Coordinates of C-alpha atoms in Angstrom, one line a residue:
Chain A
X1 CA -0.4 1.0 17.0
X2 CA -2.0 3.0 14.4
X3 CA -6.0 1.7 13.4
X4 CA -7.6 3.1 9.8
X5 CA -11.3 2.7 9.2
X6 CA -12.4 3.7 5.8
X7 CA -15.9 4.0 4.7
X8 CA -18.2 2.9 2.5
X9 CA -16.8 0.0 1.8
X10 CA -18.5 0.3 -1.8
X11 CA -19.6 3.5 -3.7
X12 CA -21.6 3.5 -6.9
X13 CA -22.0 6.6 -8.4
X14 CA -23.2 8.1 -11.7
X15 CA -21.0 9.3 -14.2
X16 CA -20.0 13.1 -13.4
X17 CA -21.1 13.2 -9.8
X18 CA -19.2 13.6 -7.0
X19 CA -17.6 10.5 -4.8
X20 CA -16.9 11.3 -1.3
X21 CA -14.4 8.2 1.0
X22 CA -13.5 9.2 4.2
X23 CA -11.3 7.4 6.8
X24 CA -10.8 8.1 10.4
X25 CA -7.0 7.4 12.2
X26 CA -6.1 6.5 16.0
X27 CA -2.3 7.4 16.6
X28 CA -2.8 11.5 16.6
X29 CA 1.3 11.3 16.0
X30 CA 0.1 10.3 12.4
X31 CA 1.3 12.7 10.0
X32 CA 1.1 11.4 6.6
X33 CA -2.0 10.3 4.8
X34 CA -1.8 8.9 1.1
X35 CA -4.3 7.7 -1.0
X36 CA -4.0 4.3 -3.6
X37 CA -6.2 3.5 -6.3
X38 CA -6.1 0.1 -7.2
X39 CA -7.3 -1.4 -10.2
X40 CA -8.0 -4.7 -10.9
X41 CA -4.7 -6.9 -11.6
X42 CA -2.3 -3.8 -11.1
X43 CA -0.1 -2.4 -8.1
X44 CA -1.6 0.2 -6.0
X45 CA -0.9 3.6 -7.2
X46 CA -0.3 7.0 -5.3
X47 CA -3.1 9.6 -6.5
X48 CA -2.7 11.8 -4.0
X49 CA -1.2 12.5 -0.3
X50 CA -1.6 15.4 2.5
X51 CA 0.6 15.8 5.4
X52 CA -0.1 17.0 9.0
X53 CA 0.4 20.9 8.3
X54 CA -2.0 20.7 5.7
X55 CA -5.8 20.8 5.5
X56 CA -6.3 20.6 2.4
X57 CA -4.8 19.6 -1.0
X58 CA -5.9 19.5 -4.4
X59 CA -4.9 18.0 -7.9
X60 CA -7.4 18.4 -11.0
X61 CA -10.5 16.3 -10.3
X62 CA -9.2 15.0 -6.5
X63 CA -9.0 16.6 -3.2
X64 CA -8.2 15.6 0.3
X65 CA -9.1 17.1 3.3
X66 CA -7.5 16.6 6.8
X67 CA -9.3 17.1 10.1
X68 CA -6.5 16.6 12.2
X69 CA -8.7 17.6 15.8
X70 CA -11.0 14.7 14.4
X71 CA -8.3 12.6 13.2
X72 CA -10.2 11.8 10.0
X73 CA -9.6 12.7 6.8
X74 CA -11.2 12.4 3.0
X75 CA -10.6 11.8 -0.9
X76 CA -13.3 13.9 -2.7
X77 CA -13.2 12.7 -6.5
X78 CA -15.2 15.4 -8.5
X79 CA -17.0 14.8 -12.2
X80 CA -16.2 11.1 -12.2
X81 CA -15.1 9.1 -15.0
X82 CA -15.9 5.4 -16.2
X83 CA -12.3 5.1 -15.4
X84 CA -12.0 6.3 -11.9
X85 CA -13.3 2.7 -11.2
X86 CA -11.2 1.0 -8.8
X87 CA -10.5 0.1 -5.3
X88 CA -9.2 3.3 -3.6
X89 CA -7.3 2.5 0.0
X90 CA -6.4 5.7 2.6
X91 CA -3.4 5.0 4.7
X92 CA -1.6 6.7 8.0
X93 CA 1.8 6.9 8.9
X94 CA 4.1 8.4 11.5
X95 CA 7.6 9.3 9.3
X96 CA 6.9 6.7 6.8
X97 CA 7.2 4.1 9.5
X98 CA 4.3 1.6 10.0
X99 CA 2.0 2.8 6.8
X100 CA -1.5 1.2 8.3
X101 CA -4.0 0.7 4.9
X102 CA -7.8 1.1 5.5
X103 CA -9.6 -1.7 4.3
X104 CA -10.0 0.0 0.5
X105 CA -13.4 1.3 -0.6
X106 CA -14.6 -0.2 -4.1
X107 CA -15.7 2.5 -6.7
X108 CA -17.8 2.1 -9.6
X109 CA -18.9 5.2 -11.6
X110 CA -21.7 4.1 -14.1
X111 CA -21.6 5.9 -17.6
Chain B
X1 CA 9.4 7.6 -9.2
X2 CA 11.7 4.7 -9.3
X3 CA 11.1 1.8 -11.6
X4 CA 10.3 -1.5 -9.4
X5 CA 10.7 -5.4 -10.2
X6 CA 9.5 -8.0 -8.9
X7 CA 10.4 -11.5 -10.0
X8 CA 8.6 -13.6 -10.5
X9 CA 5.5 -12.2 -11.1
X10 CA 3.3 -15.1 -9.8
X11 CA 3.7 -18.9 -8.7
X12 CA 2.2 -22.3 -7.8
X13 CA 4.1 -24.0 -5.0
X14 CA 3.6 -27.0 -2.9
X15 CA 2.8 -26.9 1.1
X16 CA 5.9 -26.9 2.9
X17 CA 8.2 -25.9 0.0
X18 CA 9.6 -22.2 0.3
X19 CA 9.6 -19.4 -2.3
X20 CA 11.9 -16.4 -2.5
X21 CA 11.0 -13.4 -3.8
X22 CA 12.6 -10.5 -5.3
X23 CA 12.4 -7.0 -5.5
X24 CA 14.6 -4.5 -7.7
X25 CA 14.7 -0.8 -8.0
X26 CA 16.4 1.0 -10.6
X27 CA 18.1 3.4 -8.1
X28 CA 19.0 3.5 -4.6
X29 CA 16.5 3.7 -2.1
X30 CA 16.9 4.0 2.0
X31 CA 13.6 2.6 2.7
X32 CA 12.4 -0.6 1.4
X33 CA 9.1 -2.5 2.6
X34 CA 7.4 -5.9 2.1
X35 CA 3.4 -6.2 2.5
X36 CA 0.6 -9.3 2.2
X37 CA -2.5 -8.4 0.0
X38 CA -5.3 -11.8 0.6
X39 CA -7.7 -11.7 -2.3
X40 CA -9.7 -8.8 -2.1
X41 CA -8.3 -7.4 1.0
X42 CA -6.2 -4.4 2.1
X43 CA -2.4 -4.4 2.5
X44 CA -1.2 -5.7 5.5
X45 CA 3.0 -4.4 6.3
X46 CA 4.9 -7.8 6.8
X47 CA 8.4 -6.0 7.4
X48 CA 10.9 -3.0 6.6
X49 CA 14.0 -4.4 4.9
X50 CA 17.1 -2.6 6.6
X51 CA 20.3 -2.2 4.7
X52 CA 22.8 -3.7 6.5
X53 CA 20.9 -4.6 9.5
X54 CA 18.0 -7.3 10.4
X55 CA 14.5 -6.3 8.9
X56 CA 11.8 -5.1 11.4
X57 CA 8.9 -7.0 11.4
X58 CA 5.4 -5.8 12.1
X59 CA 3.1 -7.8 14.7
X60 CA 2.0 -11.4 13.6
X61 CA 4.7 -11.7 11.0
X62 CA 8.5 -13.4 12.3
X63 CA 11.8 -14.1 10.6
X64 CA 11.6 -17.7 10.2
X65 CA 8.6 -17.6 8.3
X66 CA 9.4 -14.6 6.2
X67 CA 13.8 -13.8 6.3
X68 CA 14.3 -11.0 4.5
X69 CA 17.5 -10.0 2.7
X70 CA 18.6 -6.5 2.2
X71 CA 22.0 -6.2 0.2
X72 CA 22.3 -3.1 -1.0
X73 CA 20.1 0.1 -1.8
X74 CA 18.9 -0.9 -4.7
X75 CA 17.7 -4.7 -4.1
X76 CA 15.6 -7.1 -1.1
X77 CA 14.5 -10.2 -1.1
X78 CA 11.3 -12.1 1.0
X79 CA 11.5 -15.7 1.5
X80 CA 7.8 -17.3 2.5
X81 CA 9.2 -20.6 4.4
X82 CA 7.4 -23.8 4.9
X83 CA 4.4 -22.8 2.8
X84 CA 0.5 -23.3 4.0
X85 CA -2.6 -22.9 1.8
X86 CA -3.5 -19.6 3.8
X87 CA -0.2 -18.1 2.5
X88 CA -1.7 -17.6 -1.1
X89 CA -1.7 -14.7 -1.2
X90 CA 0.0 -11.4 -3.3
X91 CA 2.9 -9.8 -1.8
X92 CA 4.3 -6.8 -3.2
X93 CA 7.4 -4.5 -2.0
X94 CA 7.5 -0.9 -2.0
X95 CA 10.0 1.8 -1.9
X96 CA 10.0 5.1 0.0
X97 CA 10.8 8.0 -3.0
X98 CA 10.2 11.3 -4.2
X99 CA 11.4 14.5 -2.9
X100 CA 13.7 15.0 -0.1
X101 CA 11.2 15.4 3.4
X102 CA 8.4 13.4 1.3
X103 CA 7.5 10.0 2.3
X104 CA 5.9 8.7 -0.6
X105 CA 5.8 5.0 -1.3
X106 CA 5.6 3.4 -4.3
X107 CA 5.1 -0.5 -5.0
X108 CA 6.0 -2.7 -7.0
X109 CA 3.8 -5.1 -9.7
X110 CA 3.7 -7.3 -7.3
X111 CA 4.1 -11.8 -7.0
X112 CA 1.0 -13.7 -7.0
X113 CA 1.5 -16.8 -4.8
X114 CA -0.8 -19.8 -4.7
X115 CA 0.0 -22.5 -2.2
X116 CA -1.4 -26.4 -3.3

């Protein structure tokens, strides 16, 4: 079955600098890759996903990048914000069947 | 994205006492999924809840500990049976939305379980 490893495990970055969590994938029939932020208390929430044809996507402040040869695949998070704190998780899935979570990075941007 | 309940929202139970869990969506959904999240860990998938058919359980996790009920498209239910300590825990359900050939999935709130 499908294995995530997501790294670092935490990130502590100043406010307005780049954060950079990558996560590598085993099952190369993966083709979807989402991204949660979850903060303290609440439900994880969707923040942005890529799929296999893609390399890249990008929504304001976020980014993701596939490297689908290398089967990894990355959340960049650009001029960070007190409230970008959380715990982010990456995730794989083949069709939406058997979503496998990385063990979730915890962020903390410093103002 | 679909508006998801969960009831209830958290619990104390007794060991060997069972809770059931329920999750509602405000429309109708094909895909509907259960996972475990231990205190400070990652999400774990328990099962997918079929509609009209058994749910289909992930590796480590069986029916008689956790039967699920599917109804309908729009409602599931998890049952945690014969509760241990080391099933404290927060278990949340999730729905598969957004647009046709997208595979998004969004969870709900969530039901915080602790097991005395």
């Amino acid at each position: 079955g499908e294995n995530v490893e997501q790294h670092p495990s935490t990130l502590s970055v100043q406010e307005g600098d780049s954060a950079v969590i990558k996560c590598t994938y085993s099952d190369s029939a993966s083709n979807y890759f989402p991204w949660y932020k979850q903060e303290l208390g609440k439900r994880p929430q969707l923040i942005i996903d890529i799929r296999s044809n893609v390399g890249e996507k990008k929504d304001q402040r976020i980014a993701v990048t596939l490297n689908k040869t290398a089967k990894h695949f990355s959340l960049h998070i650009t001029e960070t914000q007190p409230e970008d704190s959380a715990v982010y998780f990456c995730a794989a899935s083949r069709n939406n069947n058997d979503m496998r979570f990385g063990a979730g990075t915890r962020l903390t941007v410093k103002p | 994205s679909a508006v998801i309940s969960q009831k209830p929202s958290r619990d104390i139970c007794q060991r060997g006492t069972s809770l059931t869990i329920q999750c509602q969506v405000d429309s109708q959904v094909t895909m509907m999924f259960w996972y475990r999240q231990q205190p400070g860990q990652s999400l774990t998938l328990i099962a997918t809840a079929n509609q009209g058919s058994e749910a289909t359980y992930e590796s480590g996790f069986v029916i008689d500990k956790f039967p699920i009920s599917r109804p309908n498209l729009t409602f599931s239910t998890l049952t945690v049976s014969n509760m241990s300590p080391e099933d404290s825990s927060i278990y949340l359900c999730s729905v598969e939305g957004g647009l046709a050939g997208y595979n998004e999935q969004f969870f709900g709130p969530g039901t915080r379980l602790t097991v005395l």
